[in-house]
Short mmCIF file of C-alpha atoms and ligand atoms in Angstrom, two decimals:
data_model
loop_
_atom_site.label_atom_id
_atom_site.label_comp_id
_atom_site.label_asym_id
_atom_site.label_seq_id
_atom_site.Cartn_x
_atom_site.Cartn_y
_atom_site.Cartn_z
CA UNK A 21 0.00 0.00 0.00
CA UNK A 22 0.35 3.61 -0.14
CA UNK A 23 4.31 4.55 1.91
CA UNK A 24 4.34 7.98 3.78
CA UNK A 25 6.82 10.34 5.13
CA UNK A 26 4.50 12.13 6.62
CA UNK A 27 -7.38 19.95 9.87
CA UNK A 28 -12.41 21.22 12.56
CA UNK A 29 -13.20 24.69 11.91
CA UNK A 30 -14.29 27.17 15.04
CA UNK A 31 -15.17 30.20 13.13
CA UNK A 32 -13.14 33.04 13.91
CA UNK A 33 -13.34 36.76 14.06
CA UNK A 34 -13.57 37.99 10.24
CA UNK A 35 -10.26 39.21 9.02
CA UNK A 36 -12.55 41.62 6.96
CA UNK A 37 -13.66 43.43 9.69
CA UNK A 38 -10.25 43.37 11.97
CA UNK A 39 -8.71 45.14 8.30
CA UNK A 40 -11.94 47.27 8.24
CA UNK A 41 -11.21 48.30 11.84
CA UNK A 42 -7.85 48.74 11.42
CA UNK A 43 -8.18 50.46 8.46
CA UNK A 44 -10.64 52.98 9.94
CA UNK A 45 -8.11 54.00 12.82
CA UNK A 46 -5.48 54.70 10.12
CA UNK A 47 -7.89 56.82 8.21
CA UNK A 48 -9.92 59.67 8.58
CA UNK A 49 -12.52 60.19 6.97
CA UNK A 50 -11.73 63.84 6.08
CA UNK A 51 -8.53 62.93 5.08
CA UNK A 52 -10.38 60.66 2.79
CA UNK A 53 -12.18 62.70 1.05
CA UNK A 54 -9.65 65.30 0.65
CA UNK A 55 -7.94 62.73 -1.38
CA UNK A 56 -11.42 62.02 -2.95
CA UNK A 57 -10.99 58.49 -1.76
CA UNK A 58 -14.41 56.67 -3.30
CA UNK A 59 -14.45 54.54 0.06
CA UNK A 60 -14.31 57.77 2.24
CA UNK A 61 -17.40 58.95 0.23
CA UNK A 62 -19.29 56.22 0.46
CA UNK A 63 -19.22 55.11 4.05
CA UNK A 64 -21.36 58.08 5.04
CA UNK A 65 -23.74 57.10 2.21
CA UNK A 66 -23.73 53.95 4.41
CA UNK A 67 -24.45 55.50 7.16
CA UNK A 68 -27.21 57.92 5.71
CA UNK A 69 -28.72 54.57 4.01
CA UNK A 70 -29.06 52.71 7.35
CA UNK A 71 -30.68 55.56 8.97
CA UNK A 72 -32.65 56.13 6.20
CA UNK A 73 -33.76 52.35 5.66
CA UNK A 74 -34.74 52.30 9.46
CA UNK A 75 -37.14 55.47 8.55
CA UNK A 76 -38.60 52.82 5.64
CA UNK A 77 -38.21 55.79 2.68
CA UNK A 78 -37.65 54.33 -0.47
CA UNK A 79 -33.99 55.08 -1.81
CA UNK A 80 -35.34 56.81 -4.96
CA UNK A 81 -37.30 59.07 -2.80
CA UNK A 82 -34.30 59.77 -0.50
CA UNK A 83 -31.93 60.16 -3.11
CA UNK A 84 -34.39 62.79 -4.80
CA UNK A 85 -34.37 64.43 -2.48
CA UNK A 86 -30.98 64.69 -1.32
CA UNK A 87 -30.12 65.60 -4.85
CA UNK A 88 -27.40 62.25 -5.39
CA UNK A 89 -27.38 59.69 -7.73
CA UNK A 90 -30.45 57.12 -7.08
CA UNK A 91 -28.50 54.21 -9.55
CA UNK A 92 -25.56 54.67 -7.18
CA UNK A 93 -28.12 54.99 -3.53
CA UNK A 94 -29.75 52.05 -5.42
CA UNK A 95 -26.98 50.10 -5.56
CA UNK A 96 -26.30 50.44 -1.11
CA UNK A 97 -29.31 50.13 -0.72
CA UNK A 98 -29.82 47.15 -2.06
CA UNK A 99 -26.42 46.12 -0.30
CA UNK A 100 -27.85 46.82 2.76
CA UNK A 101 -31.10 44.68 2.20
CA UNK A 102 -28.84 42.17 1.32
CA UNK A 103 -26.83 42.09 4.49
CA UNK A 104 -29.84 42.70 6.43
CA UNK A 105 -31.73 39.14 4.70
CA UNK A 106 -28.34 37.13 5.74
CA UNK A 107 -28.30 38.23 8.93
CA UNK A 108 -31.82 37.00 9.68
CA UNK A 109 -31.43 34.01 7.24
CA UNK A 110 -31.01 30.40 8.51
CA UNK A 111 -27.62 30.16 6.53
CA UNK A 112 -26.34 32.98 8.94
CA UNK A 113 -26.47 30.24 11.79
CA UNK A 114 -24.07 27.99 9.95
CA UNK A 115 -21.34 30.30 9.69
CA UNK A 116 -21.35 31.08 13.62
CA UNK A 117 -18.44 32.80 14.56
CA UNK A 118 -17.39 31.86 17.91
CA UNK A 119 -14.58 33.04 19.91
CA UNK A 120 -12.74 31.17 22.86
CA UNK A 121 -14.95 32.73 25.29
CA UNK A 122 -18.10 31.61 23.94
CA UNK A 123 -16.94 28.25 22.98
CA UNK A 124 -19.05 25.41 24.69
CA UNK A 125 -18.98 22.16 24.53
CA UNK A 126 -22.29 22.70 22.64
CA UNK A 127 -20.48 25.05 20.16
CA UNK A 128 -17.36 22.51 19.40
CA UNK A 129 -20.00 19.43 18.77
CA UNK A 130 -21.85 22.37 16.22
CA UNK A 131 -18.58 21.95 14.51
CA UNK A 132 -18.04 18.52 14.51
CA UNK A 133 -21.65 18.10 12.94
CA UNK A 134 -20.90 20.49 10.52
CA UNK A 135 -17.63 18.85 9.63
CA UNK A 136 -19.76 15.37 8.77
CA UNK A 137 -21.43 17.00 5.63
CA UNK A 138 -18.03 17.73 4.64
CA UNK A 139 -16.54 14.29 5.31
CA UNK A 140 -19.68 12.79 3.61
CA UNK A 141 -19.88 14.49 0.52
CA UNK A 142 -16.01 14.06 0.09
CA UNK A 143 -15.99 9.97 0.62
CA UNK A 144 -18.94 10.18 -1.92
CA UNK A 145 -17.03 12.32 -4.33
CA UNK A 146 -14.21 9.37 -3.81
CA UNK A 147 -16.34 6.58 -4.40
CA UNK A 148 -17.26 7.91 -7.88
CA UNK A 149 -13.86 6.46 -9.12
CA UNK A 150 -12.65 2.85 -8.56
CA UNK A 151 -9.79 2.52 -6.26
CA UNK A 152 -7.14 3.06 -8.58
CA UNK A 153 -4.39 1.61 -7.66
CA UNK A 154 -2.06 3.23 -10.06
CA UNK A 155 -2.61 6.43 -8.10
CA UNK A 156 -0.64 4.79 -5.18
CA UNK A 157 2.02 2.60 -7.21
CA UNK A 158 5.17 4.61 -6.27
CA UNK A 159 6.34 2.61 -9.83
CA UNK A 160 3.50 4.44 -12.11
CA UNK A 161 3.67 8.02 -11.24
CA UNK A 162 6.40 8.17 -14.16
CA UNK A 163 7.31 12.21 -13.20
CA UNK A 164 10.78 12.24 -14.18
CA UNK A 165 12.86 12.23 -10.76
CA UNK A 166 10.05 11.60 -7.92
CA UNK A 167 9.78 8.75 -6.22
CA UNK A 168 7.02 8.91 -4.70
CA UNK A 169 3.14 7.76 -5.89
CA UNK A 170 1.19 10.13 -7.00
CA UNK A 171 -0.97 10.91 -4.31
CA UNK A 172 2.19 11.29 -2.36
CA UNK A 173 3.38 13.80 -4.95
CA UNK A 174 -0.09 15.54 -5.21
CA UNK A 175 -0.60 15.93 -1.50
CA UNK A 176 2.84 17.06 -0.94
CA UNK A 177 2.98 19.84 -3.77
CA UNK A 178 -0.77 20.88 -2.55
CA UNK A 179 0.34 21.36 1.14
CA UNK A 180 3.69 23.06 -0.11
CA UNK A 181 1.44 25.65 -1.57
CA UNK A 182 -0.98 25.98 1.15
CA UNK A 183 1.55 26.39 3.57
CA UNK A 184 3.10 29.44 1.38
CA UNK A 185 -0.67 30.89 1.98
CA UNK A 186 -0.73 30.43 5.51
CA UNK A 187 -3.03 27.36 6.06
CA UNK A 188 -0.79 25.55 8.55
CA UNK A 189 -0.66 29.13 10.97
CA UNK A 190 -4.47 28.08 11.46
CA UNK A 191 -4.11 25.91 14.96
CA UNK A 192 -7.15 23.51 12.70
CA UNK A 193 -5.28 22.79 9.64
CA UNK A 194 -2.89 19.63 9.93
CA UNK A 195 -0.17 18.82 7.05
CA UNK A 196 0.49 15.31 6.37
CA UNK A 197 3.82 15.59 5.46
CA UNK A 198 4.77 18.27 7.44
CA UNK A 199 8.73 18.15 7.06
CA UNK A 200 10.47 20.77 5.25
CA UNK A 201 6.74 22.81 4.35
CA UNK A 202 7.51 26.12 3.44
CA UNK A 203 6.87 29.24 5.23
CA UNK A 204 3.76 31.63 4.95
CA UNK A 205 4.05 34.38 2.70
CA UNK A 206 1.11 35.90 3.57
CA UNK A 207 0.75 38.50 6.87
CA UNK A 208 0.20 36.49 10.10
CA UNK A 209 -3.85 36.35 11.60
CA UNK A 210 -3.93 36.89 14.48
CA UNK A 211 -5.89 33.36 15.64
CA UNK A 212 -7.92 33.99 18.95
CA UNK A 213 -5.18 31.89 21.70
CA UNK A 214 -8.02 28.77 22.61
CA UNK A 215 -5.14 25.90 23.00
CA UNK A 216 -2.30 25.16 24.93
CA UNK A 217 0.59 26.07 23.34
CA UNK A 218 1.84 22.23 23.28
CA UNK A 219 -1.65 21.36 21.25
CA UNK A 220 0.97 22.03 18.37
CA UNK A 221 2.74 19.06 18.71
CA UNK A 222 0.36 16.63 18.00
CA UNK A 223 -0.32 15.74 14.86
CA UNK A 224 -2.36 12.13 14.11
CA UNK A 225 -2.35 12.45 10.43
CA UNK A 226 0.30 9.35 9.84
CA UNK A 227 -2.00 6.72 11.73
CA UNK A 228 -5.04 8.36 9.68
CA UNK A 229 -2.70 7.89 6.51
CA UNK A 230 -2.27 4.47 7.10
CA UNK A 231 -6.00 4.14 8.43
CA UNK A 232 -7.43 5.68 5.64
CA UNK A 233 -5.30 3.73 3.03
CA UNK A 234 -5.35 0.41 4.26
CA UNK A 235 -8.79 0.12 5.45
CA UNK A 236 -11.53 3.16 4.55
CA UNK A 237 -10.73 3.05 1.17
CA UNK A 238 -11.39 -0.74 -0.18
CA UNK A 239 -14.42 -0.33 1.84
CA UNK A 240 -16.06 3.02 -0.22
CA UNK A 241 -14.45 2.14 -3.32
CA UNK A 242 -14.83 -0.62 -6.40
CA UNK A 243 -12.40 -2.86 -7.37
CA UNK A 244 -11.29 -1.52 -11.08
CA UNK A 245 -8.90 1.00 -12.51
CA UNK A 246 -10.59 3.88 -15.10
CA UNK A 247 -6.70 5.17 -15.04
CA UNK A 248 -8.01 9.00 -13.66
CA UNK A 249 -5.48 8.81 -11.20
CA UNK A 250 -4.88 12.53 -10.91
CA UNK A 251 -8.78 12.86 -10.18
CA UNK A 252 -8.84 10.17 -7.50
CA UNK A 253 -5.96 11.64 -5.62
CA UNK A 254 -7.28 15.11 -5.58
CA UNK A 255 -10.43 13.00 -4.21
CA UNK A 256 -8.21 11.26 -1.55
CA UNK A 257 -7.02 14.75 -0.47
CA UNK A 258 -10.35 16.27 0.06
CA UNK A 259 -11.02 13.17 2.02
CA UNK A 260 -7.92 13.20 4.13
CA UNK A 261 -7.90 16.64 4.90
CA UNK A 262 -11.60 16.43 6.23
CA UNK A 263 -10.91 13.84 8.18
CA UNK A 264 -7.95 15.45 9.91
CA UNK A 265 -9.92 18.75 10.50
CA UNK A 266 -12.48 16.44 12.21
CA UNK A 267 -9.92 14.74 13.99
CA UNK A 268 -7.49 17.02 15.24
CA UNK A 269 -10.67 18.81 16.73
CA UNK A 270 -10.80 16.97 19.47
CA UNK A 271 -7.90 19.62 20.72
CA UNK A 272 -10.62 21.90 21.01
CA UNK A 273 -13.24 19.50 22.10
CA UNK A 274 -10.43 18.39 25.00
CA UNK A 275 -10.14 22.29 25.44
CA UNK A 276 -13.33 23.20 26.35
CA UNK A 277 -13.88 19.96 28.80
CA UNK A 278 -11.15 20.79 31.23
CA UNK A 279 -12.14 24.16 30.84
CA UNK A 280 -15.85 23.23 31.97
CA UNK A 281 -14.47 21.02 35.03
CA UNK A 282 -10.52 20.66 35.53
CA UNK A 283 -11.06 19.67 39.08
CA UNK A 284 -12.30 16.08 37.71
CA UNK A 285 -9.30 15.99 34.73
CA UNK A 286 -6.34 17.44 36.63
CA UNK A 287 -5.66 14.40 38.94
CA UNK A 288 -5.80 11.95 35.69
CA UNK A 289 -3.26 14.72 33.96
CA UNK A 290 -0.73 14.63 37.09
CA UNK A 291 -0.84 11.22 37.20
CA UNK A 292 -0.90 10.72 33.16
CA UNK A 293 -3.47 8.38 33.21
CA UNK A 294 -4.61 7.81 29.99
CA UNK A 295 -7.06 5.07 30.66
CA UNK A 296 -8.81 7.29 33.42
CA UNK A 297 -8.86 10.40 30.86
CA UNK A 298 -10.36 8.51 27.93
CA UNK A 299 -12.72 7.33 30.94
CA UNK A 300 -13.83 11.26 31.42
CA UNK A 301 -13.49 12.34 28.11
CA UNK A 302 -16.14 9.44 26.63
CA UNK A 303 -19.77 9.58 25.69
CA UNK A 304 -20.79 6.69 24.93
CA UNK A 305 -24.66 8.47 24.42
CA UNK A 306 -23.79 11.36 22.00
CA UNK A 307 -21.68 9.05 19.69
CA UNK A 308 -24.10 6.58 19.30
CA UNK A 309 -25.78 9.62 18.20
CA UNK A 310 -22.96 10.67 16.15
CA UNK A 311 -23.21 6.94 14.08
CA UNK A 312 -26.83 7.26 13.80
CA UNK A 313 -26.35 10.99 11.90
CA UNK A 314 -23.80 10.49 9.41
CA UNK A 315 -25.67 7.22 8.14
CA UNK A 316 -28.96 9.24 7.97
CA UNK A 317 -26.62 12.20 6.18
CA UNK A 318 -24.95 9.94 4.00
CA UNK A 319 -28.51 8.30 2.75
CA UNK A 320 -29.52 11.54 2.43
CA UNK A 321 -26.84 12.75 0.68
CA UNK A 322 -26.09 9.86 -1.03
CA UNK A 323 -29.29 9.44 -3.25
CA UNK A 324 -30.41 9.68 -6.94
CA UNK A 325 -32.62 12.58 -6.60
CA UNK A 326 -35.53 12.59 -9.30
CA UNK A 327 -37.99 14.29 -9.71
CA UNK A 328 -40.72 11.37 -8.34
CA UNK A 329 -40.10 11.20 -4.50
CA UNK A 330 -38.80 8.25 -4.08
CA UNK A 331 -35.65 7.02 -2.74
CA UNK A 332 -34.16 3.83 -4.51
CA UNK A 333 -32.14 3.12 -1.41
CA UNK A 334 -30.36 0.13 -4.04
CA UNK A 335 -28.92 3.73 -5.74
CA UNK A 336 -27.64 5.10 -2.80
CA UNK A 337 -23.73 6.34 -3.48
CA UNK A 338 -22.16 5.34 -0.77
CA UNK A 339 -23.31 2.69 2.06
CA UNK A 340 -24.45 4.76 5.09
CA UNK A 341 -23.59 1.19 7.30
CA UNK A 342 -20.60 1.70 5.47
CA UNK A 343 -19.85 5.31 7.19
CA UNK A 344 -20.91 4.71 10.62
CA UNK A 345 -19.02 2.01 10.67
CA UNK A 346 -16.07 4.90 9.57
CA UNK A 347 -16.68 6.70 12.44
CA UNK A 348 -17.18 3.88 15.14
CA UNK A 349 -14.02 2.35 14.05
CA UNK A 350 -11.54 4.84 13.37
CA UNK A 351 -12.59 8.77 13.13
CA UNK A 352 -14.51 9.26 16.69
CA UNK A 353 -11.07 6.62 18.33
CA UNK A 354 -8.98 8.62 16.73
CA UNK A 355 -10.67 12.02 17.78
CA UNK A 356 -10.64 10.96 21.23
CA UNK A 357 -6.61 9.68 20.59
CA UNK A 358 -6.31 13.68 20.26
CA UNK A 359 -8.27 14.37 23.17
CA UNK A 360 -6.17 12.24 25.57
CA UNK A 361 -2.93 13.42 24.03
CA UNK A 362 -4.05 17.27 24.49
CA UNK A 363 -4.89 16.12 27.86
CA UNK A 364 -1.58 15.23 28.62
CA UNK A 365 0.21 17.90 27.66
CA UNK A 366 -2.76 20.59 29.07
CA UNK A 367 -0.64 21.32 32.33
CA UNK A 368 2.81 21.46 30.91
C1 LIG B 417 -15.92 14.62 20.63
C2 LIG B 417 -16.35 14.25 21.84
O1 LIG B 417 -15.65 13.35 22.63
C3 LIG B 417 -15.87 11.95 22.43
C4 LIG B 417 -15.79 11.67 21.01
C5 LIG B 417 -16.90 11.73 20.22
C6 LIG B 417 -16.76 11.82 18.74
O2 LIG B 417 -15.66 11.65 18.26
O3 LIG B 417 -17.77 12.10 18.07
C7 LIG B 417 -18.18 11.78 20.80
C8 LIG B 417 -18.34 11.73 22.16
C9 LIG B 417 -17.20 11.54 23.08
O4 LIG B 417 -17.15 10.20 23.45
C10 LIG B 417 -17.54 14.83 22.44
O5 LIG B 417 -17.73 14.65 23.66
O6 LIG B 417 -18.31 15.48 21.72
#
């Protein structure tokens, strides 16, 4: 099989706003429009509009009578509405932002959940080709002077370039072959400061290299070979890195429990009992939960969707059995193989 050398997704802060923000204190607005900066101009025009839209004129009307442009007024107006409809839209929910101080264990399992219809649609994506096994046969990559398969060479280059934008500085985001990555060469965020400074350290991704490999694969692929070996490694990726977002969560997860009661964790950590922490850190009720959910997702999901209602469950794309037995076996062990190892290290 496949040799190796060697990220789930809190929401932070948006960077848009910190530049906003920052921008604004650099700024004036006077000085702005001295230099008949457009953006200087316009932000009262914001400001006007919002005032205006909470008096319910229309912006033709205003704009008549303010004696400006009512294409341009149209235009932030209709901005505004548009803000306005996704901050009372359902979608807005999704994209909670959450910062260390409002992180719950509630707010971490939100993320994991969200993180299955990721994982899901990914190993469905994968399971459209056969499994290939040309795209892990170090002999048939044939790129003059690698020696590696391709996957190998198409994660590496991948993460190589992600790195140079900064992925890795993201405490979520896990490279699988993190030796000689290069650096960012894009301005540091500033990530809110949730995890122990030693939560750095671990990284899983080799075990769920060989894990995902040896034993997920066969089991959401066909036998075959279609030769789109490129195709099914960029698959593989979107796969691997899901699973490692999902997985190397459980920092945060492990975060937010000690937080919530380190008088029952700290003996275990002094004494570095695993066994004990695993004992505290385990539910067995919410992931029988979590098995239930991603087969219902991945049925869901997973369907021919015509335009009759049924479901032809014989159609489905991937075997939902198939995925909770996934997570029972290897992603929630392995997510709680984080937690433990965070544990660990929480009162270094
Ligand atoms: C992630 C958690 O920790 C453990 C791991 C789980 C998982 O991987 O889904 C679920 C419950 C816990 O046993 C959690 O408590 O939510």
């Amino acid at each position: 099989m496949v040799g190796r050398s060697c990220s789930l997704f809190i929401s932070y802060p948006s960077r848009a706003k910190e530049n906003s923000e920052g921008r604004r204190a650099r700024t004036t607005r006077k000085e702005n429009a001295e230099k008949g900066n457009s953006e200087a101009t316009a932000r009262p025009l914001i400001g006007q509009l919002i005032a205006e839209k909470s008096s319910n004129l229309a912006p033709r009307a205003v704009a008549t009578l303010s004696g400006q442009h009512p294409h341009r007024r149209l235009f932030f107006w209709f901005l505004l509405r548009s803000i306005d409809e996704k901050r009372s839209s359902p979608m807005a929910d999704v994209i909670k932002v959450a910062d260390s101080s409002e992180m719950t264990l509630e707010t971490v399992r939100d993320s994991l959940i969200r993180e299955e219809d990721t994982i899901i649609f990914s190993l469905i994506e994968r399971a459209k080709y056969p499994i290939n096994v040309g795209a892990y046969d170090k002999t048939k990559t044939a790129i003059p002077e690698c020696s590696d398969s391709l996957v190998e060479f198409i994660i590496k280059e991948t993460e190589a370039a992600h790195a140079k934008c900064g992925r890795y500085e993201n405490p979520e985001e896990h490279p699988f072959f993190p030796d000689d990555l290069p650096t960012s060469l894009v301005p540091a965020f500033n990530f809110p400061k949730i995890l122990h400074p030693a939560a750095a350290s671990i990284n899983v991704n080799s075990t769920l290299w060989e894990v995902y490999f040896a034993q997920l694969l066969p089991l959401i692929t066909v036998p075959g070979d279609d030769g789109n070996y490129a195709s099914t490694a960029v698959s593989d990726l979107a796969c691997l890195q899901a699973l490692s977002r999902r997985i190397h969560y459980g920092k945060f997860v492990a975060e937010v429990k000690f937080k919530e009661s380190p008088q029952e964790y700290e003996p275990a950590i002094r004494s570095q009992d695993r066994d004990a922490l695993m004992k505290l850190l385990t539910f067995e009720s919410v992931e029988e939960r979590v098995k239930r959910r991603v087969a219902k997702k991945t049925m869901l999901f997973g369907q021919e969707v015509s335009l009759n209602d049924n479901c032809d469950e014989k159609k489905l794309k991937i075997d939902p059995a198939v995925v909770s037995r996934l997570y029972e076996e290897w992603v929630m062990p392995l997510t709680k193989l984080v937690e433990v190892e965070y544990l660990l290290r929480r009162l270094d």
